[in-house]
mmCIF file of C-alpha atoms and ligand atoms in Angstrom:
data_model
loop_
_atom_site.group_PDB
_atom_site.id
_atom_site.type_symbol
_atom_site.label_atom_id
_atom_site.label_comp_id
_atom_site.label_asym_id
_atom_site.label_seq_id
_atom_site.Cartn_x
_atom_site.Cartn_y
_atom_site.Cartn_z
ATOM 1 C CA UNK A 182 -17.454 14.550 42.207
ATOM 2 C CA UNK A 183 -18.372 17.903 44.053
ATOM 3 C CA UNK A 184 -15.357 18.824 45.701
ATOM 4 C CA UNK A 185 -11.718 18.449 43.828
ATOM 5 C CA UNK A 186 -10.190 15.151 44.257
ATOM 6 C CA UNK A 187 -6.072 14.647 43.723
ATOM 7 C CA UNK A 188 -4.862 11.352 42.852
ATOM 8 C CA UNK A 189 -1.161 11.220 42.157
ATOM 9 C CA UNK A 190 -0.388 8.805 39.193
ATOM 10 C CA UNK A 191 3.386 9.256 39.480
ATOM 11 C CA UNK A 192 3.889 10.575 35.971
ATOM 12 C CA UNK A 193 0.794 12.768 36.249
ATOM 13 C CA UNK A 194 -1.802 14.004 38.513
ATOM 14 C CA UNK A 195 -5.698 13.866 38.124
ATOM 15 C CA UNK A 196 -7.762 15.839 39.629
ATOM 16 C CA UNK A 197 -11.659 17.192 39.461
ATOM 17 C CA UNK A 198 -13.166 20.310 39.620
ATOM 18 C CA UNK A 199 -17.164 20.026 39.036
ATOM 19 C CA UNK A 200 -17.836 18.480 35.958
ATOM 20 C CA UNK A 201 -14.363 19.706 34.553
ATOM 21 C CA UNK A 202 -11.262 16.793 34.620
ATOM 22 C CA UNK A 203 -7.730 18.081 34.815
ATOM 23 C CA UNK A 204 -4.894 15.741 34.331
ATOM 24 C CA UNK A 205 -1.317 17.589 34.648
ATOM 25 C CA UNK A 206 1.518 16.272 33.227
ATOM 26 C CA UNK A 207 4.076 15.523 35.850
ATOM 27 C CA UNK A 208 8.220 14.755 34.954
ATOM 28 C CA UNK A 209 9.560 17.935 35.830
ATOM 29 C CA UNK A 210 12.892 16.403 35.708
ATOM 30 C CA UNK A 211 12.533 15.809 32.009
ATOM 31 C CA UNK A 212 10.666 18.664 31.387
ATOM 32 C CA UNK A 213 7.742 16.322 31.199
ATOM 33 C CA UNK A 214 9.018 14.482 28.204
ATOM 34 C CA UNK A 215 6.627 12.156 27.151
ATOM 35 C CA UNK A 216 7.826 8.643 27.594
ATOM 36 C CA UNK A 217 5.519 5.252 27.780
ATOM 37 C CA UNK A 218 4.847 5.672 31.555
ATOM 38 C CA UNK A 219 3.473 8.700 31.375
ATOM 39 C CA UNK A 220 1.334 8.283 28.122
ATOM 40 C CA UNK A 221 -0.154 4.883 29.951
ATOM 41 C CA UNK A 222 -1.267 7.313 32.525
ATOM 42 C CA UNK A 223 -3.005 9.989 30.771
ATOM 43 C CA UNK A 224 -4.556 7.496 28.327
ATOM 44 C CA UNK A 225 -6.002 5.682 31.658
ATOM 45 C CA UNK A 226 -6.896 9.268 33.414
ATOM 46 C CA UNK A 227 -8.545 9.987 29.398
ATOM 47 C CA UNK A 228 -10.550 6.765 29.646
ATOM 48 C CA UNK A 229 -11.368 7.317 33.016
ATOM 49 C CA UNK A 230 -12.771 10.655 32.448
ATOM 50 C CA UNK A 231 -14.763 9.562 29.232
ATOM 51 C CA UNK A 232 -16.908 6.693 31.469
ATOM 52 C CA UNK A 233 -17.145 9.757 34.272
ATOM 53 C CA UNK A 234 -20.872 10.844 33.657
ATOM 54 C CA UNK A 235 -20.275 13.857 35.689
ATOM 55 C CA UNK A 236 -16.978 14.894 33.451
ATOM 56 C CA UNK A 237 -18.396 17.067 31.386
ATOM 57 C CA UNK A 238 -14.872 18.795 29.727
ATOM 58 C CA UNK A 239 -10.964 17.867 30.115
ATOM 59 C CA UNK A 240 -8.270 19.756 30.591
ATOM 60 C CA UNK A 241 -4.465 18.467 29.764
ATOM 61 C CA UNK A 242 -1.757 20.690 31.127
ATOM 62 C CA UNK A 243 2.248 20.765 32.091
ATOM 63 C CA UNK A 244 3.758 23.386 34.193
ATOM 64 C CA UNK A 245 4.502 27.029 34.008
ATOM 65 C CA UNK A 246 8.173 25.872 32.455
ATOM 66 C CA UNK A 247 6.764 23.258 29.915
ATOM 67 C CA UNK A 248 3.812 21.688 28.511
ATOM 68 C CA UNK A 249 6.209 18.971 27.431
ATOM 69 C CA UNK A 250 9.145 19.131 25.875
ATOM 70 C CA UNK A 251 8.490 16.136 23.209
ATOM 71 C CA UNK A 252 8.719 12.144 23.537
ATOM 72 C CA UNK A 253 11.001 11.216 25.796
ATOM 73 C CA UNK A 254 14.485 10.844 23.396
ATOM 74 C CA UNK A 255 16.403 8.787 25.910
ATOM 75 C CA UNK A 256 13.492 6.151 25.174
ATOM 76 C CA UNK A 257 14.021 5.881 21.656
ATOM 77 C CA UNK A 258 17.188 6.930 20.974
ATOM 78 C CA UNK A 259 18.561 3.110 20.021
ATOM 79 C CA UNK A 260 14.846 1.923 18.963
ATOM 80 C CA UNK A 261 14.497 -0.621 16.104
ATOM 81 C CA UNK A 262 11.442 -0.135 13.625
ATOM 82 C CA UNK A 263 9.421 -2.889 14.851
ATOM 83 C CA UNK A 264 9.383 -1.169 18.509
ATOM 84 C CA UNK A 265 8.677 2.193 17.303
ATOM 85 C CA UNK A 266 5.844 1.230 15.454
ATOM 86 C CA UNK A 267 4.648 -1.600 18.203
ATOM 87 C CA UNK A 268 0.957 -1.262 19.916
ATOM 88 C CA UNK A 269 -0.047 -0.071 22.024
ATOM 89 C CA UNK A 270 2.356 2.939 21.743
ATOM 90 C CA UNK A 271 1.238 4.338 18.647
ATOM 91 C CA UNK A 272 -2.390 3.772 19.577
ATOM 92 C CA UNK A 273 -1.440 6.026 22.810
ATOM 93 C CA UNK A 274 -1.049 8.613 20.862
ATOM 94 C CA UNK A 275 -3.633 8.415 18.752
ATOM 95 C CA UNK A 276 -6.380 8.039 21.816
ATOM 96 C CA UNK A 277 -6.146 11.538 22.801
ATOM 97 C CA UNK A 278 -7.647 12.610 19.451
ATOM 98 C CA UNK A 279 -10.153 10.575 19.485
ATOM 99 C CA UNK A 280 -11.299 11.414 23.444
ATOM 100 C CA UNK A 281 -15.084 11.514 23.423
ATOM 101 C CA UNK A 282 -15.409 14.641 25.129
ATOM 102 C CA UNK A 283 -13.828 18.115 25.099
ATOM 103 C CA UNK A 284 -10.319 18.626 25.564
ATOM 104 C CA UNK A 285 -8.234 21.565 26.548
ATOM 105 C CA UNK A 286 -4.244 21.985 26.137
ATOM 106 C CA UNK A 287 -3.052 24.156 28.769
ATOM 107 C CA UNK A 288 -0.068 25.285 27.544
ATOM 108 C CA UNK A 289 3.159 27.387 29.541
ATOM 109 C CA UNK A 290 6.385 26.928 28.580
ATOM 110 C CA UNK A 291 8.373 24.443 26.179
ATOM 111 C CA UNK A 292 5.381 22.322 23.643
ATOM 112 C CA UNK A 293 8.164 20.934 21.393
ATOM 113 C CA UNK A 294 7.798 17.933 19.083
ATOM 114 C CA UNK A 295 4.927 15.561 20.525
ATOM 115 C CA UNK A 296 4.368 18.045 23.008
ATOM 116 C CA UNK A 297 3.064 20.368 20.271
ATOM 117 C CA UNK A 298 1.579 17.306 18.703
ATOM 118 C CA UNK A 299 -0.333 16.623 22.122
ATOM 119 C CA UNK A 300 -1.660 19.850 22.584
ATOM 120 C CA UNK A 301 -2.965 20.310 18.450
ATOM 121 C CA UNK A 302 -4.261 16.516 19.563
ATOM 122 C CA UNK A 303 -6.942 18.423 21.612
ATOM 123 C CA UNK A 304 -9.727 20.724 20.913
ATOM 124 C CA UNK A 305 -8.855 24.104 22.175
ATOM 125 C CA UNK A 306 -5.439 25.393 23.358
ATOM 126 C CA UNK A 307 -4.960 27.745 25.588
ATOM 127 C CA UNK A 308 -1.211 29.251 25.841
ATOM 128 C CA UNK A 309 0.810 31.440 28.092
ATOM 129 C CA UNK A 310 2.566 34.364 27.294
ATOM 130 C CA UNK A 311 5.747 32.115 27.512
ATOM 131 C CA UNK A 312 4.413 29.090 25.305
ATOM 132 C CA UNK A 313 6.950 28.036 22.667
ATOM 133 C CA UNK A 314 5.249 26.051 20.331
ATOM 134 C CA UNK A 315 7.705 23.573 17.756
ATOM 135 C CA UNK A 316 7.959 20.529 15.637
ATOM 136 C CA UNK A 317 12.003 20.436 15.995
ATOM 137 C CA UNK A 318 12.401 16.790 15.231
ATOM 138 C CA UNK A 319 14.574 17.357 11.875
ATOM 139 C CA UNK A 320 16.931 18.997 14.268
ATOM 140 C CA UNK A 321 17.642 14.840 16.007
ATOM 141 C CA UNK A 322 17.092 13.599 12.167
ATOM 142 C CA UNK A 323 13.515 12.484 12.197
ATOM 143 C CA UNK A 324 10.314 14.325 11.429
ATOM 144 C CA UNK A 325 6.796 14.473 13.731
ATOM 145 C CA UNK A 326 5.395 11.287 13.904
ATOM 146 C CA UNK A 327 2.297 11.772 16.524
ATOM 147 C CA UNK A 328 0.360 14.279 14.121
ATOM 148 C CA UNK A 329 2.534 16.812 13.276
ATOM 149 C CA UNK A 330 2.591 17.392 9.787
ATOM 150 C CA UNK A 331 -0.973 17.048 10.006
ATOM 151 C CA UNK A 332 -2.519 18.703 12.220
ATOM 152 C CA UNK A 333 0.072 22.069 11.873
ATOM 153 C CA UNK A 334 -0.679 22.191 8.269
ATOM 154 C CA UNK A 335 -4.225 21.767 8.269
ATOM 155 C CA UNK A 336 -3.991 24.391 11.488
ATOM 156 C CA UNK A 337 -1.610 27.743 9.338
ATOM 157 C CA UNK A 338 -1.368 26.591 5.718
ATOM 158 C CA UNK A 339 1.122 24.245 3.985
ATOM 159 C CA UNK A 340 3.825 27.214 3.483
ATOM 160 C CA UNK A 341 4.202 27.833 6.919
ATOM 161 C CA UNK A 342 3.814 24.171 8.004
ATOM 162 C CA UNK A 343 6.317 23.337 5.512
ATOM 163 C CA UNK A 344 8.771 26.017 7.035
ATOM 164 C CA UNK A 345 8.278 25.401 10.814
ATOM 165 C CA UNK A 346 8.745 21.568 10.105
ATOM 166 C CA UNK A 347 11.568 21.618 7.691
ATOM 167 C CA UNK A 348 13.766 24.445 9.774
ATOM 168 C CA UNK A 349 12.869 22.946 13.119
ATOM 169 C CA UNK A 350 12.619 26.926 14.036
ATOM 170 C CA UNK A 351 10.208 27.433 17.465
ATOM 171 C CA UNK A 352 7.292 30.066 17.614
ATOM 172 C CA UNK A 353 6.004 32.426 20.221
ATOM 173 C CA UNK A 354 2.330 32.195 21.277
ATOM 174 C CA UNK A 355 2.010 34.871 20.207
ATOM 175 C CA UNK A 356 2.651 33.878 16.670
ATOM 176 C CA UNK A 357 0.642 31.106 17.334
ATOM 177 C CA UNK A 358 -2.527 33.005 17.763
ATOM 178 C CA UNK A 359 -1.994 35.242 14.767
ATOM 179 C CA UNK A 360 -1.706 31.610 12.646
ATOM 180 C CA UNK A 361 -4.893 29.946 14.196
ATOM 181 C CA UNK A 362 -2.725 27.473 16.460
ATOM 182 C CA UNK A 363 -4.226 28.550 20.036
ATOM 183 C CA UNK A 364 -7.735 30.235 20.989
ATOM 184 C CA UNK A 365 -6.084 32.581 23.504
ATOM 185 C CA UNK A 366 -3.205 34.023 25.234
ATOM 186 C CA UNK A 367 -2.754 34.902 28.571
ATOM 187 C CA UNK A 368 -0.627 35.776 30.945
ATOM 188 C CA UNK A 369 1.524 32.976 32.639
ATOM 189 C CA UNK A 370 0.225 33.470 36.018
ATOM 190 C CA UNK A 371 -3.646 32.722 34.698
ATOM 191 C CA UNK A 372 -3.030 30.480 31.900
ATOM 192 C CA UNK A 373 -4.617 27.512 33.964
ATOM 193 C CA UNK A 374 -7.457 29.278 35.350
ATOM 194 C CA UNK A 375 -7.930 31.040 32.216
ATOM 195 C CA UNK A 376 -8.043 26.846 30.853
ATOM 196 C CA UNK A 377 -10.395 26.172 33.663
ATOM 197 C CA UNK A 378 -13.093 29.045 32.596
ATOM 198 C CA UNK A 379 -13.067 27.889 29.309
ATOM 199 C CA UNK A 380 -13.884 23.830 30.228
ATOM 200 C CA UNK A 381 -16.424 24.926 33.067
ATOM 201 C CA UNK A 382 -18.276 26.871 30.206
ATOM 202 C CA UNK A 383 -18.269 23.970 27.965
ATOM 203 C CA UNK A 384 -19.132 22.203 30.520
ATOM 204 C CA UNK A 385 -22.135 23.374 31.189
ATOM 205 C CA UNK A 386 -23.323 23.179 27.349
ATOM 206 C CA UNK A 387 -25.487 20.403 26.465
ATOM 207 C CA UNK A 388 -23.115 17.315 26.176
ATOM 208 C CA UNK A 389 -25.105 15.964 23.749
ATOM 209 C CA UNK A 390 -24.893 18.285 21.424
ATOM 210 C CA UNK A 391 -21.321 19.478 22.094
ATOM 211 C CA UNK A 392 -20.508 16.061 21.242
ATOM 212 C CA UNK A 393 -22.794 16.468 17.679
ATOM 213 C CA UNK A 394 -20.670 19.968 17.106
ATOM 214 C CA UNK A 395 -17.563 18.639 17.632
ATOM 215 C CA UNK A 396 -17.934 15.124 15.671
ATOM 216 C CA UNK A 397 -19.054 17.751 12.998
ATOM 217 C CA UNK A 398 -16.273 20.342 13.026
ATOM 218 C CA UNK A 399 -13.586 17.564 13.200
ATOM 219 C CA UNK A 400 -15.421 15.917 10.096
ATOM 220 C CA UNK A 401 -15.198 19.325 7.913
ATOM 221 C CA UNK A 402 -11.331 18.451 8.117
ATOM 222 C CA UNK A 403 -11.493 15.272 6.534
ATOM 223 C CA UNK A 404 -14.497 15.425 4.006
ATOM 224 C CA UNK A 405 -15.369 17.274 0.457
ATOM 225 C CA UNK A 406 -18.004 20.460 1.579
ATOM 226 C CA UNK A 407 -21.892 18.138 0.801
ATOM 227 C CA UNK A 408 -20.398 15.168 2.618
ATOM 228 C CA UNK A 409 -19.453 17.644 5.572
ATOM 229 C CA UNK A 410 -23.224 19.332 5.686
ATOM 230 C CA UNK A 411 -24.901 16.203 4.941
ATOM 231 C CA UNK A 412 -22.729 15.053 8.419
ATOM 232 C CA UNK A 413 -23.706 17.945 9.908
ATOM 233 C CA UNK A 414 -27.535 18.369 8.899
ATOM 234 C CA UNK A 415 -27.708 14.442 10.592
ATOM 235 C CA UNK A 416 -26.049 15.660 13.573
ATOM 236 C CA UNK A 417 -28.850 18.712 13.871
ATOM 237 C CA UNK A 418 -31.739 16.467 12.920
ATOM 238 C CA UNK A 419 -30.528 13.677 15.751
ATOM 239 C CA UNK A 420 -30.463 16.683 18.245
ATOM 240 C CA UNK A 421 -34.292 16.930 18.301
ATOM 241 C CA UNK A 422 -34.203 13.632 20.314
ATOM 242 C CA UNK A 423 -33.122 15.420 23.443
ATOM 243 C CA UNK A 424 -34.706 16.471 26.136
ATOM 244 C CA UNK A 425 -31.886 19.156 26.310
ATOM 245 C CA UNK A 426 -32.616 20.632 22.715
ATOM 246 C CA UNK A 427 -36.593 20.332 24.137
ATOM 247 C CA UNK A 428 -35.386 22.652 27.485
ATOM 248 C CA UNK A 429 -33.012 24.647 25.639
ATOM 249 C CA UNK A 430 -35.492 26.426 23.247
ATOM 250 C CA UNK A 431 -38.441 26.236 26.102
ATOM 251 C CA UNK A 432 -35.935 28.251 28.415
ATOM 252 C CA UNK A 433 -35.257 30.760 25.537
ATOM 253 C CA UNK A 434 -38.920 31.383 25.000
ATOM 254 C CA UNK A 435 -39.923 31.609 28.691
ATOM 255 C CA UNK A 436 -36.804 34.028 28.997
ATOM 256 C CA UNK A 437 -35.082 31.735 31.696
ATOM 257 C CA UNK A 438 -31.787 29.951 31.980
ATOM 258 C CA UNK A 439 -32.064 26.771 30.706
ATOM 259 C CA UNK A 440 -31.126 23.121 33.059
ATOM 260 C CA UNK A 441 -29.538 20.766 30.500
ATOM 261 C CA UNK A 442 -29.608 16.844 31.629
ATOM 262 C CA UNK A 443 -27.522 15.556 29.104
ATOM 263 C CA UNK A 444 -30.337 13.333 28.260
HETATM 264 N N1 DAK B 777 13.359 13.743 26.002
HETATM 265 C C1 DAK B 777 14.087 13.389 27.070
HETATM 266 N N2 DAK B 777 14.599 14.251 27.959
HETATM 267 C C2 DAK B 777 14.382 15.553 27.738
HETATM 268 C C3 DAK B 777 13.627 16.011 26.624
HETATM 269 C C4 DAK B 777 13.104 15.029 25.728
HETATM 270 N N3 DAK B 777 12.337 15.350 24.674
HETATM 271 N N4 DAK B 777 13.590 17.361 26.674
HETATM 272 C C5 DAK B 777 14.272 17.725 27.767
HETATM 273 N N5 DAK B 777 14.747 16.642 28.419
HETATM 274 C C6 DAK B 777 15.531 16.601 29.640
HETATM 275 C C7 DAK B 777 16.984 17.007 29.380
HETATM 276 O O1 DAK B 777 17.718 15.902 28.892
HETATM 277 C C8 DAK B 777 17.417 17.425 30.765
HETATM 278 O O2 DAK B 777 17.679 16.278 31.527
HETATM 279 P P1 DAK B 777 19.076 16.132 32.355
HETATM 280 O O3 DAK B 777 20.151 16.320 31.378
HETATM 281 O O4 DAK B 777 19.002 17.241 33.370
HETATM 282 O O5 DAK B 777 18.988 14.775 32.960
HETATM 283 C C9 DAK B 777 16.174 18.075 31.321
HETATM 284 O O6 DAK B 777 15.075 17.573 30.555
HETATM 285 C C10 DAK B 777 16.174 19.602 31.187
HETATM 286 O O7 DAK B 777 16.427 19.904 29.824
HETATM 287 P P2 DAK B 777 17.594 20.895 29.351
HETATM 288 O O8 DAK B 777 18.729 20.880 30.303
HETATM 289 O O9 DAK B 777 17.876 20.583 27.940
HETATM 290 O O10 DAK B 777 16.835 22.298 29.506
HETATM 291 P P3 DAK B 777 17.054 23.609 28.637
HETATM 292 O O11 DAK B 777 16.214 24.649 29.302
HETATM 293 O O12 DAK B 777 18.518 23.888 28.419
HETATM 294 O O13 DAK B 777 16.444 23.268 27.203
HETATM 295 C C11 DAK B 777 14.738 22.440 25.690
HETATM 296 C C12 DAK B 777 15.065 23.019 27.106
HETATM 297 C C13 DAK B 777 13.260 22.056 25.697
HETATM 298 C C14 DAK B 777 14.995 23.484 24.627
HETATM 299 C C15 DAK B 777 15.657 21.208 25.434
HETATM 300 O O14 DAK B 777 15.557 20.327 26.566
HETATM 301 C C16 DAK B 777 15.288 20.451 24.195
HETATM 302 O O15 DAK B 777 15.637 20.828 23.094
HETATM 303 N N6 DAK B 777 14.600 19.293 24.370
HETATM 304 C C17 DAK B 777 14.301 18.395 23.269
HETATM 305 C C18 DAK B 777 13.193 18.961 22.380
HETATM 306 C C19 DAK B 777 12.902 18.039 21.229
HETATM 307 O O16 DAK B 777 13.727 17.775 20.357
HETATM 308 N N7 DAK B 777 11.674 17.509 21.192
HETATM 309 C C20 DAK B 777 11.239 16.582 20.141
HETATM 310 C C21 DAK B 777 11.528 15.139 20.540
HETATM 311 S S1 DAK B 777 11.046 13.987 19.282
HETATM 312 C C22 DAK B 777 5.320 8.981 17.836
HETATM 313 C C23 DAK B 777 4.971 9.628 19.001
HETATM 314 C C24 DAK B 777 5.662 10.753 19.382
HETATM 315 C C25 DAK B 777 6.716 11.245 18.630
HETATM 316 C C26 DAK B 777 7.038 10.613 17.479
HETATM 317 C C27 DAK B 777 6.339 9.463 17.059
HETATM 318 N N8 DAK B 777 4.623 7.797 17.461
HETATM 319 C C28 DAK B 777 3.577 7.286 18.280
HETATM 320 C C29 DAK B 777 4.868 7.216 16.217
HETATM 321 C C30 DAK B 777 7.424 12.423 19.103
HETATM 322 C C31 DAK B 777 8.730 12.669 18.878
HETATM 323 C C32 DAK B 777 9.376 13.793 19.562
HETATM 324 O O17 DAK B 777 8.784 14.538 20.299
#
């Protein structure tokens, strides 16, 4: 997995950089609408990643015009109940929250609807200067159903939630970043490589215990505060089983970089 590989999925591409996995969304024509093809795909590429010892960190991205511009609505414009809520198209969605290792939105353009959803799905987000960011679905008389009354409130606050969700009004990266949404904002011409820097430097953290943090942060969403530390002081006792934990404070006292194994 040394050099980048390129395998063309139809709906998306996969490709490898190092220990970093990038899967790019890939329906320009729809403005990479999210219909069942392409979620089969990136679930698959997800999986594929996760059993990839070498994949260390996992970037999602669209194109400089959009991220994705929301499930695809010519899918399910005439859908019954029972399809909507059929497997395995709900437990699509819910996969990408629950990948086992780090995940990255790379975001340009239009993130609208389950595009927003699919980006707050994964652990960092890093947006262009021309993200638009939205949970519109009240405008086509439904509301977010792949997270996003969750994960925006528990992201900038029930008041703002409330209004983004109940107007259907879009917001600026910019405003994203001053609410929390996205870690950073760059300019549209770096946005992926800026993505990129970010998953090779997680990458080369200690999977172990980036797995440990992020079980833990994810947990503090969920839990009452003594059920959260307990979860966490577990975590940071369970760490002292690795040889990584052993190297990383050996390095710091001889004063050298240390060589994590994942082991
Ligand atoms: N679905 C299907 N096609 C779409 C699309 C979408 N979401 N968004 C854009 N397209 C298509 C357009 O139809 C158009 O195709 P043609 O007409 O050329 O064939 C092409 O992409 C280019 O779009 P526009 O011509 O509209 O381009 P504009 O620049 O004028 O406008 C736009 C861009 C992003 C503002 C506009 O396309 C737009 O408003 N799109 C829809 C945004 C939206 O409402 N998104 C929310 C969809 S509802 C769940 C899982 C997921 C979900 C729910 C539940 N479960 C598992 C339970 C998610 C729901 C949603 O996301």
């Amino acid at each position: 997995m040394d050099r980048p590989q390129l395998t063309a999925k139809k709906e998306i591409l996969v490709e490898t950089d190092g220990p970093v996995g990038l899967i790019t969304l890939n329906r320009p024509e729809a403005l990479n609408a999210l219909n069942h093809g392409l979620m089969e795909q990136l679930v698959e590429a997800l999986e594929d990643f996760e059993a990839a010892p070498p994949i260390r960190s996992i970037i999602i991205a669209g194109s400089e015009r959009a991220f994705a511009a929301g499930a695809d609505i010519k899918e399910m414009d005439q859908a019954t109940v029972a399809q909507m809520s059929a497997d395995p198209h709900l437990t699509r969605w819910d996969r990408v929250g629950k990948c086992a290792k780090p995940t990255i939105a790379a975001v340009s353009g239009f993130a609208l609807g389950g595009g927003c959803e699919l980006a707050m799905a994964c652990d960092l987000i890093v947006a262009s200067e021309t993200a638009v960011f939205g949970q519109p679905e009240i405008l086509i008389g439904v509301i977010p159903g792949a997270g996003g009354t969750q994960r925006l409130t528990r992201a900038i606050g029930k008041a703002r939630a409330m209004e983004l969700v109940l107007t259907g009004r879009r917001f600026t990266a910019r405003e994203a970043l001053s609410r929390g949404l996205v870690n950073r904002v760059v300019p549209v011409e770096s946005f992926l490589s800026e993505a990129k820097k970010l998953a090779h430097e997680i990458a080369a953290k200690p999977p172990i215990a980036v797995k440990a943090a992020r079980d833990a942060i994810n947990k503090a969403l969920d839990v009452d505060i003594d059920t959260g530390l307990t979860f966490e002081r577990q975590h940071f006792y369970s760490l002292f089983d690795t040889q990584d934990q052993k190297e990383g404070m050996k390095a710091f006292i001889e004063k050298r970089e240390p060589k994590f194994v994942g082991k």
